[in-house]
Coordinates of N, CA and C in Angstrom, one line a residue:
M1 N -6.4 7.6 23.4 CA -6.8 6.2 23.4 C -6.0 5.2 23.1
S2 N -5.1 4.6 23.7 CA -4.4 3.7 23.4 C -5.0 2.2 23.2
D3 N -6.1 2.0 23.7 CA -6.4 0.5 23.9 C -7.1 0.4 22.3
L4 N -6.9 -0.2 21.5 CA -7.4 -0.5 20.3 C -9.1 -1.0 20.3
S5 N -9.3 -1.9 21.4 CA -10.6 -2.5 21.4 C -11.3 -1.2 21.9
Q6 N -11.1 -0.3 22.5 CA -11.8 1.0 23.1 C -11.9 1.9 21.7
L7 N -11.0 1.8 20.9 CA -11.1 2.7 19.9 C -12.3 2.1 18.8
K8 N -12.0 0.8 18.6 CA -12.9 0.1 17.6 C -14.3 0.3 18.2
Q9 N -14.6 0.2 19.2 CA -15.9 0.7 20.1 C -16.4 1.9 19.8
A10 N -15.5 2.9 19.8 CA -15.9 4.3 19.7 C -16.2 4.7 18.2
L11 N -15.5 3.8 17.3 CA -16.1 3.9 15.9 C -17.1 3.0 15.3
E12 N -17.7 2.2 16.1 CA -18.8 1.4 15.8 C -20.1 2.1 15.3
G13 N -20.5 2.0 14.3 CA -21.8 2.8 13.7 C -21.4 4.0 13.2
L14 N -20.3 4.5 13.2 CA -20.0 5.8 12.5 C -19.8 5.7 11.1
S15 N -20.5 6.8 10.6 CA -20.4 6.9 9.2 C -18.8 7.3 8.8
L16 N -18.5 7.3 7.4 CA -17.2 7.6 7.0 C -16.9 8.9 7.5
K17 N -17.7 9.9 7.1 CA -17.3 11.2 7.7 C -16.9 11.4 9.2
E18 N -18.2 10.7 9.9 CA -17.7 10.6 11.3 C -16.7 10.2 11.9
G19 N -16.3 9.0 11.1 CA -15.0 8.4 11.7 C -13.8 8.9 11.5
L20 N -13.7 9.7 10.4 CA -12.4 10.5 10.0 C -12.4 11.6 10.9
S21 N -13.7 12.4 11.2 CA -13.7 13.4 12.2 C -13.2 12.9 13.6
Y22 N -13.8 11.8 14.0 CA -13.3 11.4 15.4 C -11.9 11.4 15.4
M23 N -11.0 10.7 14.5 CA -9.5 10.5 14.3 C -9.1 12.1 14.3
A24 N -9.7 12.9 13.3 CA -9.0 14.3 13.2 C -9.0 15.0 14.7
E25 N -10.0 14.7 15.4 CA -10.4 15.5 16.5 C -9.6 14.9 17.8
N26 N -9.3 13.6 17.8 CA -8.7 12.8 19.1 C -7.3 12.6 19.1
Y27 N -6.7 12.7 17.8 CA -5.2 12.6 17.5 C -4.7 13.5 16.8
G28 N -3.4 13.6 17.3 CA -2.7 14.8 17.1 C -2.1 14.8 15.7
N29 N -1.6 13.7 15.1 CA -1.0 13.7 13.6 C -1.7 12.5 13.0
V30 N -2.7 12.9 12.3 CA -3.4 12.0 11.3 C -2.9 12.2 9.9
V31 N -2.7 10.9 9.3 CA -2.2 11.2 8.0 C -2.9 10.1 6.8
F32 N -3.2 10.6 5.7 CA -3.9 9.5 4.8 C -3.2 9.3 3.6
S33 N -2.7 8.1 3.3 CA -2.1 7.7 2.0 C -2.7 7.5 1.0
S34 N -2.9 8.2 -0.2 CA -3.6 7.8 -1.4 C -2.8 7.5 -2.5
S35 N -3.3 6.5 -3.2 CA -2.7 5.9 -4.3 C -3.4 6.5 -5.6
F36 N -4.7 7.3 -5.5 CA -5.6 8.1 -6.3 C -6.4 6.9 -6.9
G37 N -6.7 5.6 -6.3 CA -7.5 4.7 -6.7 C -8.9 5.1 -6.1
Q38 N -9.8 4.2 -6.6 CA -11.4 4.7 -6.5 C -11.6 4.8 -4.9
E39 N -11.2 3.6 -4.0 CA -11.3 3.8 -2.6 C -10.6 5.1 -2.1
D40 N -9.5 5.3 -2.5 CA -8.6 6.5 -1.8 C -9.5 8.0 -2.2
Q41 N -9.8 8.0 -3.6 CA -10.6 9.0 -3.8 C -12.0 9.3 -3.0
V42 N -12.5 8.4 -2.5 CA -13.9 8.4 -1.9 C -13.4 8.9 -0.5
I43 N -12.1 8.5 0.3 CA -11.7 9.1 1.6 C -11.2 10.4 1.3
T44 N -10.5 10.8 0.1 CA -10.1 12.1 -0.2 C -11.4 13.1 -0.1
D45 N -12.0 12.6 -0.8 CA -13.5 13.6 -1.0 C -14.0 14.0 0.4
A46 N -14.2 12.9 1.4 CA -14.6 13.1 2.7 C -13.8 14.0 3.5
I47 N -12.3 13.8 3.3 CA -11.4 14.9 4.0 C -11.4 16.1 3.4
F48 N -11.2 16.2 2.1 CA -11.2 17.8 1.6 C -12.7 18.4 1.9
K49 N -13.6 18.1 1.4 CA -14.8 18.8 1.3 C -15.4 19.1 2.8
N50 N -14.9 18.4 3.7 CA -15.3 18.7 5.0 C -14.2 19.4 5.8
N51 N -13.0 19.8 5.2 CA -11.9 20.4 5.8 C -11.5 19.8 7.0
L52 N -11.1 18.7 7.1 CA -10.7 17.9 8.1 C -9.3 17.9 8.2
N53 N -8.9 18.1 9.6 CA -7.4 18.1 10.0 C -6.6 16.9 9.7
I54 N -6.5 16.4 8.6 CA -5.7 15.2 8.2 C -4.9 15.4 7.0
K55 N -3.5 15.2 7.1 CA -2.8 15.5 6.2 C -2.9 14.5 4.8
V56 N -3.0 14.8 3.8 CA -2.9 13.8 2.5 C -1.9 13.7 1.8
F57 N -1.3 12.7 1.7 CA 0.0 12.3 0.7 C -0.1 11.4 -0.1
T58 N 0.9 11.3 -1.1 CA 1.0 10.4 -1.9 C 2.3 9.9 -2.3
L59 N 2.5 8.6 -2.6 CA 3.8 8.0 -3.1 C 4.1 8.2 -4.7
D60 N 5.0 8.9 -5.0 CA 5.2 8.8 -6.6 C 6.5 8.1 -7.0
T61 N 6.2 6.8 -7.5 CA 7.2 6.1 -7.8 C 8.2 6.2 -8.8
G62 N 7.7 7.1 -9.7 CA 8.4 7.4 -11.1 C 7.9 6.7 -12.0
R63 N 7.0 5.8 -11.7 CA 6.6 4.7 -13.0 C 5.1 4.7 -12.9
L64 N 4.4 5.6 -12.5 CA 3.1 5.9 -12.6 C 2.3 6.1 -14.0
F65 N 1.0 5.7 -14.2 CA 0.4 6.0 -15.4 C 0.2 7.3 -15.6
Q66 N 0.4 7.9 -16.9 CA 0.1 9.3 -17.0 C -1.2 9.8 -16.7
E67 N -2.3 8.6 -16.6 CA -3.8 9.1 -16.0 C -3.6 9.2 -14.6
T68 N -2.7 8.7 -14.0 CA -2.7 8.9 -12.4 C -2.4 10.4 -12.2
Y69 N -1.2 10.7 -12.9 CA -0.7 12.0 -12.8 C -1.8 13.3 -12.9
E70 N -2.6 12.9 -14.1 CA -3.7 13.8 -14.5 C -4.8 13.9 -13.5
L71 N -4.8 12.7 -12.9 CA -6.0 12.4 -11.7 C -5.6 13.6 -10.5
M72 N -4.2 13.6 -10.2 CA -3.6 14.2 -9.1 C -4.3 15.6 -9.3
D73 N -3.6 16.1 -10.7 CA -4.0 17.7 -10.8 C -5.6 18.0 -10.9
T74 N -6.3 17.0 -11.4 CA -7.9 17.2 -11.4 C -8.2 17.1 -9.8
T75 N -7.9 16.5 -8.9 CA -8.4 16.3 -7.7 C -7.9 17.4 -7.0
K76 N -6.5 18.1 -7.0 CA -6.2 19.2 -6.5 C -7.0 20.4 -7.1
N77 N -7.4 20.6 -8.3 CA -8.1 21.7 -8.6 C -9.4 21.5 -8.3
K78 N -10.1 20.5 -8.0 CA -11.6 20.3 -7.7 C -11.7 20.6 -6.4
Y79 N -10.7 20.2 -5.4 CA -11.1 20.7 -4.2 C -10.3 22.0 -3.5
G80 N -9.5 22.4 -4.2 CA -8.7 23.4 -3.9 C -7.8 23.1 -2.8
K81 N -7.5 22.0 -2.7 CA -6.4 21.5 -1.6 C -5.0 21.0 -1.7
E82 N -4.0 21.0 -1.3 CA -3.0 20.3 -1.3 C -2.7 19.1 -0.4
F83 N -1.7 18.4 -1.3 CA -1.3 17.0 -0.8 C -0.1 17.0 -0.9
E84 N 0.6 16.2 -0.1 CA 2.1 16.0 -0.2 C 2.7 14.8 -0.9
T85 N 3.7 15.0 -1.7 CA 4.1 14.0 -2.7 C 5.5 13.6 -2.1
Y86 N 5.9 12.4 -1.9 CA 7.0 11.7 -1.4 C 7.7 10.7 -2.6
F87 N 8.9 11.0 -2.8 CA 9.6 10.4 -4.0 C 10.5 9.3 -3.3
P88 N 11.1 8.5 -4.3 CA 12.2 7.5 -3.8 C 13.2 8.2 -3.5
N89 N 14.1 7.8 -2.9 CA 15.6 8.1 -2.7 C 16.4 8.0 -4.2
T90 N 16.8 9.0 -4.5 CA 17.3 9.3 -6.0 C 18.7 8.2 -6.0
A91 N 19.6 8.1 -5.2 CA 20.7 7.5 -5.2 C 20.4 6.0 -5.2
K92 N 19.4 5.6 -4.3 CA 18.9 4.2 -4.5 C 18.2 3.7 -5.9
V93 N 17.6 4.6 -6.4 CA 17.0 4.1 -7.8 C 18.0 4.2 -8.6
E94 N 18.9 5.2 -8.6 CA 20.3 4.9 -9.6 C 20.9 3.7 -9.5
A95 N 21.2 3.5 -8.3 CA 21.8 2.1 -8.0 C 21.3 1.0 -8.5
L96 N 20.0 0.9 -8.2 CA 19.0 -0.4 -8.5 C 19.2 -0.2 -10.2
V97 N 19.0 0.8 -11.0 CA 18.8 0.6 -12.5 C 20.2 0.3 -12.9
K98 N 21.3 0.9 -12.5 CA 22.6 0.5 -12.8 C 23.1 -0.9 -12.8
E99 N 22.6 -1.4 -11.6 CA 23.0 -2.8 -11.3 C 22.0 -3.8 -11.7
K100 N 20.9 -3.5 -12.1 CA 19.7 -4.5 -12.5 C 18.9 -4.2 -13.7
G101 N 19.3 -3.0 -14.3 CA 18.3 -2.5 -15.2 C 17.0 -2.1 -14.9
F102 N 16.2 -1.5 -16.0 CA 14.9 -0.6 -15.7 C 13.9 -1.7 -15.2
N103 N 13.8 -2.8 -15.6 CA 12.7 -3.9 -15.6 C 13.1 -5.1 -14.8
S104 N 13.8 -5.1 -13.6 CA 14.4 -6.1 -13.2 C 13.1 -6.9 -12.2
F105 N 12.2 -6.0 -12.0 CA 11.2 -6.7 -11.2 C 10.4 -7.7 -12.1
Y106 N 10.4 -7.9 -13.3 CA 9.7 -9.0 -14.1 C 10.5 -10.5 -13.8
F107 N 11.6 -10.3 -13.3 CA 12.6 -11.4 -13.4 C 12.7 -12.5 -12.2
S108 N 11.9 -11.9 -11.1 CA 11.8 -12.5 -9.8 C 10.9 -11.7 -8.8
V109 N 10.2 -12.5 -8.0 CA 9.6 -11.8 -6.8 C 10.6 -11.0 -6.0
E110 N 11.8 -11.5 -5.7 CA 12.8 -10.8 -4.9 C 13.2 -9.5 -5.6
N111 N 13.3 -9.6 -6.9 CA 13.6 -8.4 -7.5 C 12.4 -7.1 -7.6
R112 N 11.4 -7.9 -7.5 CA 10.1 -6.9 -7.4 C 10.1 -6.2 -6.3
K113 N 10.0 -7.2 -5.1 CA 10.1 -6.5 -3.6 C 11.2 -5.5 -3.5
E114 N 12.3 -5.8 -4.0 CA 13.3 -4.8 -4.0 C 12.9 -3.6 -4.7
C115 N 12.4 -3.5 -5.9 CA 12.1 -2.4 -6.4 C 10.7 -1.8 -5.5
C116 N 10.0 -2.5 -5.0 CA 8.8 -1.8 -4.4 C 9.3 -1.3 -3.0
G117 N 10.4 -2.0 -2.5 CA 11.0 -1.3 -1.2 C 11.7 0.1 -1.3
I118 N 12.3 0.1 -2.5 CA 13.0 1.4 -2.8 C 12.0 2.6 -3.2
R119 N 11.1 2.2 -4.1 CA 10.1 3.1 -4.5 C 8.9 3.2 -3.8
K120 N 8.7 2.5 -3.0 CA 7.6 2.7 -2.1 C 7.6 2.5 -0.7
I121 N 8.3 1.7 -0.2 CA 8.3 1.2 1.2 C 9.2 2.3 2.1
E122 N 10.2 2.6 1.4 CA 11.1 3.6 2.2 C 10.5 5.1 2.0
P123 N 9.9 5.5 1.0 CA 9.1 6.8 1.2 C 7.9 6.7 1.8
L124 N 7.3 5.6 2.3 CA 6.2 5.7 3.0 C 6.7 5.8 4.6
K125 N 7.7 5.2 4.8 CA 8.5 5.5 5.9 C 8.5 6.9 6.6
R126 N 9.3 7.7 5.7 CA 9.3 8.9 5.7 C 8.1 9.6 6.0
A127 N 7.0 9.2 5.2 CA 5.6 9.9 5.1 C 4.9 9.8 6.5
L128 N 5.2 8.7 7.1 CA 4.4 8.3 8.2 C 5.1 8.4 9.7
A129 N 6.5 9.2 9.4 CA 7.3 9.6 10.7 C 6.7 10.5 11.4
G130 N 6.2 10.1 12.6 CA 5.6 10.8 13.8 C 4.2 10.9 13.9
A131 N 3.7 10.0 12.8 CA 2.0 9.9 12.7 C 1.5 8.9 13.8
E132 N 0.6 9.6 14.4 CA -0.3 8.8 15.1 C -1.1 7.8 14.6
I133 N -1.9 8.3 13.6 CA -2.9 7.5 12.9 C -2.6 7.6 11.3
W134 N -2.7 6.2 10.7 CA -2.3 6.2 9.5 C -3.6 5.7 8.7
I135 N -4.4 6.5 7.9 CA -5.5 6.1 7.4 C -5.5 5.5 5.7
T136 N -6.0 4.3 5.8 CA -5.8 3.7 4.4 C -7.0 3.6 3.7
G137 N -7.0 3.2 2.4 CA -8.5 2.8 1.5 C -8.4 1.2 1.4
L138 N -7.9 0.5 2.3 CA -8.3 -1.0 2.3 C -9.6 -1.3 2.5
R139 N -9.9 -2.4 1.4 CA -11.2 -3.0 1.5 C -10.9 -4.6 1.8
A140 N -11.7 -5.1 2.6 CA -11.6 -6.9 3.0 C -11.7 -7.5 1.6
E141 N -12.3 -7.2 0.6 CA -12.7 -7.9 -0.3 C -11.8 -7.7 -1.5
Q142 N -10.7 -6.8 -1.4 CA -9.8 -6.8 -2.2 C -8.9 -7.9 -2.6
S143 N -8.5 -8.6 -1.6 CA -7.6 -9.7 -1.7 C -7.6 -10.6 -0.4
E144 N -7.3 -11.9 -0.6 CA -7.1 -12.7 0.3 C -6.3 -12.1 1.8
N145 N -5.3 -11.6 1.6 CA -4.5 -11.0 2.4 C -5.0 -10.0 3.4
R146 N -6.1 -9.2 2.8 CA -6.9 -8.3 3.3 C -8.2 -8.4 4.0
S147 N -8.4 -9.7 3.8 CA -9.8 -10.1 4.4 C -10.0 -10.2 5.7
D148 N -8.8 -10.7 6.6 CA -8.9 -10.5 7.9 C -8.5 -9.3 8.5
M149 N -8.3 -8.5 7.8 CA -7.9 -7.1 8.4 C -9.2 -6.2 9.3
E150 N -9.0 -5.4 10.2 CA -9.9 -4.7 11.0 C -10.0 -3.2 10.5
I151 N -11.3 -2.7 11.0 CA -11.3 -1.5 11.0 C -10.0 -0.5 11.6
V152 N -9.6 -0.9 12.6 CA -8.5 -0.5 13.2 C -7.5 -1.7 13.6
E153 N -6.1 -1.3 13.3 CA -5.1 -2.3 13.6 C -3.8 -1.6 14.1
W154 N -2.8 -2.3 14.9 CA -1.5 -1.8 15.2 C -0.6 -2.2 13.9
D155 N 0.0 -1.2 13.3 CA 1.0 -1.8 12.3 C 2.5 -1.6 13.1
A156 N 2.9 -2.8 13.2 CA 4.0 -3.0 14.1 C 5.4 -2.5 13.1
N157 N 5.3 -2.5 11.8 CA 6.2 -2.2 11.0 C 6.4 -0.7 10.9
N158 N 5.6 0.0 11.0 CA 5.6 1.5 11.1 C 5.4 2.1 12.4
N159 N 4.9 1.3 13.5 CA 4.5 1.9 14.8 C 3.6 3.0 14.8
V160 N 2.5 2.6 14.1 CA 1.4 3.4 14.2 C -0.1 2.7 13.9
I161 N -1.1 3.3 14.5 CA -2.4 2.9 14.2 C -2.8 3.2 13.0
K162 N -3.2 2.1 12.3 CA -3.9 2.1 11.1 C -5.4 1.9 11.1
F163 N -6.0 3.0 10.7 CA -7.4 3.1 10.4 C -7.9 2.7 8.9
N164 N -8.7 1.7 8.6 CA -9.3 1.3 7.5 C -10.8 1.4 7.2
P165 N -11.3 2.9 7.3 CA -12.3 3.1 7.3 C -13.2 2.6 6.2
L166 N -13.0 2.1 5.3 CA -13.8 1.4 4.0 C -13.5 -0.1 4.3
I167 N -13.3 -0.8 5.3 CA -12.7 -2.2 5.3 C -13.8 -3.1 5.0
H168 N -15.0 -2.5 5.4 CA -16.2 -3.5 5.3 C -17.1 -3.1 4.1
W169 N -16.6 -1.8 3.4 CA -17.4 -1.5 2.0 C -17.2 -2.7 0.9
T170 N -18.2 -2.5 0.1 CA -18.2 -3.6 -0.9 C -17.9 -2.5 -2.3
Y171 N -17.4 -3.3 -3.2 CA -17.0 -2.3 -4.3 C -18.1 -1.5 -4.8
E172 N -19.3 -2.1 -5.1 CA -20.5 -1.4 -5.3 C -20.9 0.0 -4.4
E173 N -20.5 -0.2 -3.3 CA -21.0 0.9 -2.4 C -19.7 2.0 -2.7
V174 N -18.8 1.8 -2.9 CA -17.5 2.5 -3.6 C -17.9 3.3 -4.7
L175 N -18.3 2.6 -5.7 CA -19.0 3.3 -6.9 C -20.1 4.0 -6.8
A176 N -21.0 3.6 -6.0 CA -22.2 4.4 -5.6 C -21.7 5.8 -4.9
Y177 N -20.8 5.9 -4.3 CA -20.5 7.1 -3.4 C -19.8 8.1 -4.4
I178 N -18.9 7.3 -5.4 CA -18.3 8.1 -6.4 C -19.3 8.8 -7.4
K179 N -20.3 8.0 -7.6 CA -21.3 8.7 -8.5 C -22.3 9.8 -8.0
E180 N -22.7 9.5 -6.6 CA -23.5 10.4 -5.9 C -22.8 11.7 -5.5
N181 N -21.4 11.7 -5.1 CA -20.7 12.7 -5.0 C -19.6 13.5 -6.0
R182 N -19.9 12.9 -7.3 CA -19.3 13.3 -8.3 C -17.8 13.5 -8.1
V183 N -17.4 12.4 -7.5 CA -15.9 12.2 -7.0 C -14.9 11.7 -8.6
P184 N -14.0 12.6 -8.7 CA -13.0 12.3 -9.9 C -12.5 11.0 -9.6
D185 N -12.2 10.0 -10.9 CA -11.6 8.9 -10.8 C -10.8 8.8 -11.8
S186 N -10.0 7.8 -12.1 CA -9.2 7.4 -13.2 C -9.9 6.9 -14.4
P187 N -9.9 7.2 -15.7 CA -10.5 6.5 -16.7 C -10.0 5.2 -17.0
L188 N -8.8 4.9 -16.6 CA -8.5 3.5 -16.5 C -9.5 2.6 -15.9
H189 N -10.2 2.9 -14.7 CA -11.3 1.9 -14.5 C -12.2 1.5 -15.4
R190 N -12.5 2.3 -16.5 CA -13.3 2.0 -17.2 C -12.8 1.0 -18.4
K191 N -11.5 1.0 -18.4 CA -10.9 0.2 -19.5 C -10.3 -1.2 -18.7
G192 N -10.9 -1.8 -17.7 CA -10.6 -2.8 -17.2 C -9.6 -2.9 -15.8
F193 N -9.1 -1.7 -15.7 CA -8.0 -1.4 -14.4 C -8.7 -1.3 -13.3
I194 N -9.1 -2.2 -12.3 CA -9.6 -2.1 -11.3 C -8.6 -1.7 -10.0
S195 N -7.6 -2.4 -10.0 CA -6.5 -1.8 -9.0 C -5.3 -1.3 -9.8
I196 N -5.2 -0.2 -9.7 CA -4.2 0.4 -10.4 C -2.9 0.7 -9.5
G197 N -1.7 0.3 -10.0 CA -0.4 0.8 -9.5 C 0.6 1.5 -10.4
C198 N 1.8 0.8 -10.4 CA 2.9 1.3 -11.5 C 2.3 0.8 -12.8
A199 N 2.9 1.7 -13.8 CA 2.3 1.3 -15.1 C 3.0 0.0 -15.6
P200 N 4.3 -0.2 -15.5 CA 4.8 -1.4 -15.9 C 4.1 -2.9 -15.0
C201 N 3.7 -2.6 -14.2 CA 3.2 -3.9 -13.1 C 1.8 -4.0 -13.0
T202 N 1.0 -3.2 -13.9 CA -0.4 -3.3 -13.9 C -0.9 -3.6 -15.3
R203 N -1.8 -4.5 -15.5 CA -2.6 -4.7 -16.7 C -4.2 -4.6 -16.4
A204 N -4.9 -4.5 -17.6 CA -6.2 -4.6 -17.5 C -6.7 -5.9 -17.0
I205 N -7.8 -6.1 -16.2 CA -8.3 -7.7 -15.9 C -9.4 -8.2 -17.1
Q206 N -9.7 -9.5 -17.0 CA -10.7 -9.9 -17.9 C -11.9 -10.1 -17.1
E207 N -13.0 -10.4 -17.7 CA -14.2 -10.6 -17.2 C -14.2 -11.9 -16.2
G208 N -14.4 -11.9 -14.9 CA -14.3 -12.9 -14.1 C -13.1 -12.9 -13.2
E209 N -12.1 -12.2 -13.6 CA -10.9 -12.3 -12.9 C -10.9 -11.7 -11.5
H210 N -10.1 -11.9 -10.8 CA -10.0 -11.2 -9.3 C -9.7 -9.8 -9.4
P211 N -10.0 -8.7 -8.9 CA -9.8 -7.7 -9.1 C -8.0 -7.2 -8.9
R212 N -7.4 -7.8 -8.1 CA -6.0 -7.6 -8.0 C -5.1 -8.6 -9.0
A213 N -5.9 -9.2 -9.9 CA -5.3 -10.1 -10.9 C -4.2 -9.4 -11.8
G214 N -4.6 -8.0 -12.2 CA -3.7 -7.2 -13.1 C -2.4 -6.6 -12.5
R215 N -2.5 -7.0 -11.1 CA -1.1 -6.4 -10.5 C 0.0 -7.8 -10.5
W216 N 1.1 -7.3 -11.0 CA 2.1 -8.1 -10.9 C 1.5 -9.4 -11.5
W217 N 0.9 -9.3 -12.5 CA 0.3 -10.6 -13.0 C 1.3 -11.6 -13.4
W218 N 2.5 -11.6 -13.8 CA 3.5 -12.6 -14.1 C 3.9 -13.2 -12.9
E219 N 3.2 -12.9 -11.5 CA 3.7 -13.7 -10.2 C 2.6 -14.5 -10.0
A220 N 3.0 -15.6 -9.0 CA 2.0 -16.3 -8.4 C 2.5 -15.9 -7.0
S221 N 1.8 -14.9 -6.6 CA 2.1 -14.2 -5.2 C 1.0 -13.7 -4.5
Q222 N 1.1 -13.0 -3.3 CA 0.0 -12.6 -2.5 C -0.7 -11.3 -3.2
K223 N 0.1 -10.7 -4.3 CA -0.3 -9.4 -4.8 C 0.0 -8.2 -4.1
E224 N 0.9 -8.4 -3.2 CA 1.0 -7.1 -2.3 C 2.4 -6.6 -2.6
C225 N 2.5 -5.2 -2.4 CA 3.9 -4.5 -2.6 C 4.6 -4.6 -1.2
G226 N 4.0 -4.8 0.2 CA 4.6 -4.6 1.3 C 4.1 -3.6 2.1
L227 N 3.5 -2.4 1.5 CA 2.8 -1.5 2.2 C 2.0 -2.0 3.2
H228 N 1.1 -3.1 3.1 CA 0.2 -3.5 4.2 C 0.4 -4.8 4.4
S229 N 1.5 -5.2 4.2 CA 1.7 -6.8 4.7 C 1.8 -6.9 6.2

């Protein structure tokens, strides 16, 4: 089904499990990218416990929190399922560090996007090669950039249909699902880290701050790495 409007219509009113099942049954290569945030853990739970034919993968930038690595192992052990891990190109990381040091991202938006490009964007393109459907854990209320996103979209940068099954979920709904289904999540969420990325680029937020205020907090930007721009 190539018509996005028809696909949206087919997904209308479906539960998370039903929507994921529909994609797995009607498309040949369906993949889900997880950063092990709470939204992603909700989707992982639905995929793994229902044995859906969806490949789960993650991007290891080399700069993640130790708690994220521990959650990876906890998740693998809980469900008894494997996920694929993609790493940055070693030569490109070495060249970046040699030229600009380990923390060049603090000095300009351009430098930060360069680092994201090497550590995230390029590995993502490898992970999405040949995929028909790319499932994400995006929610509309996460940021201004995401507020206009729809449940299914055409991602021209990666030539793939993007499926955002939680796009209209609230954060409270995410937390309720996690509690009800006993889904493992990061202890950092209880320490003020709502949106978690690389360790050097993420801080805890204060009460009343936007959930993504802790990402690249030194910037006045859209708080995006480029994966979903």
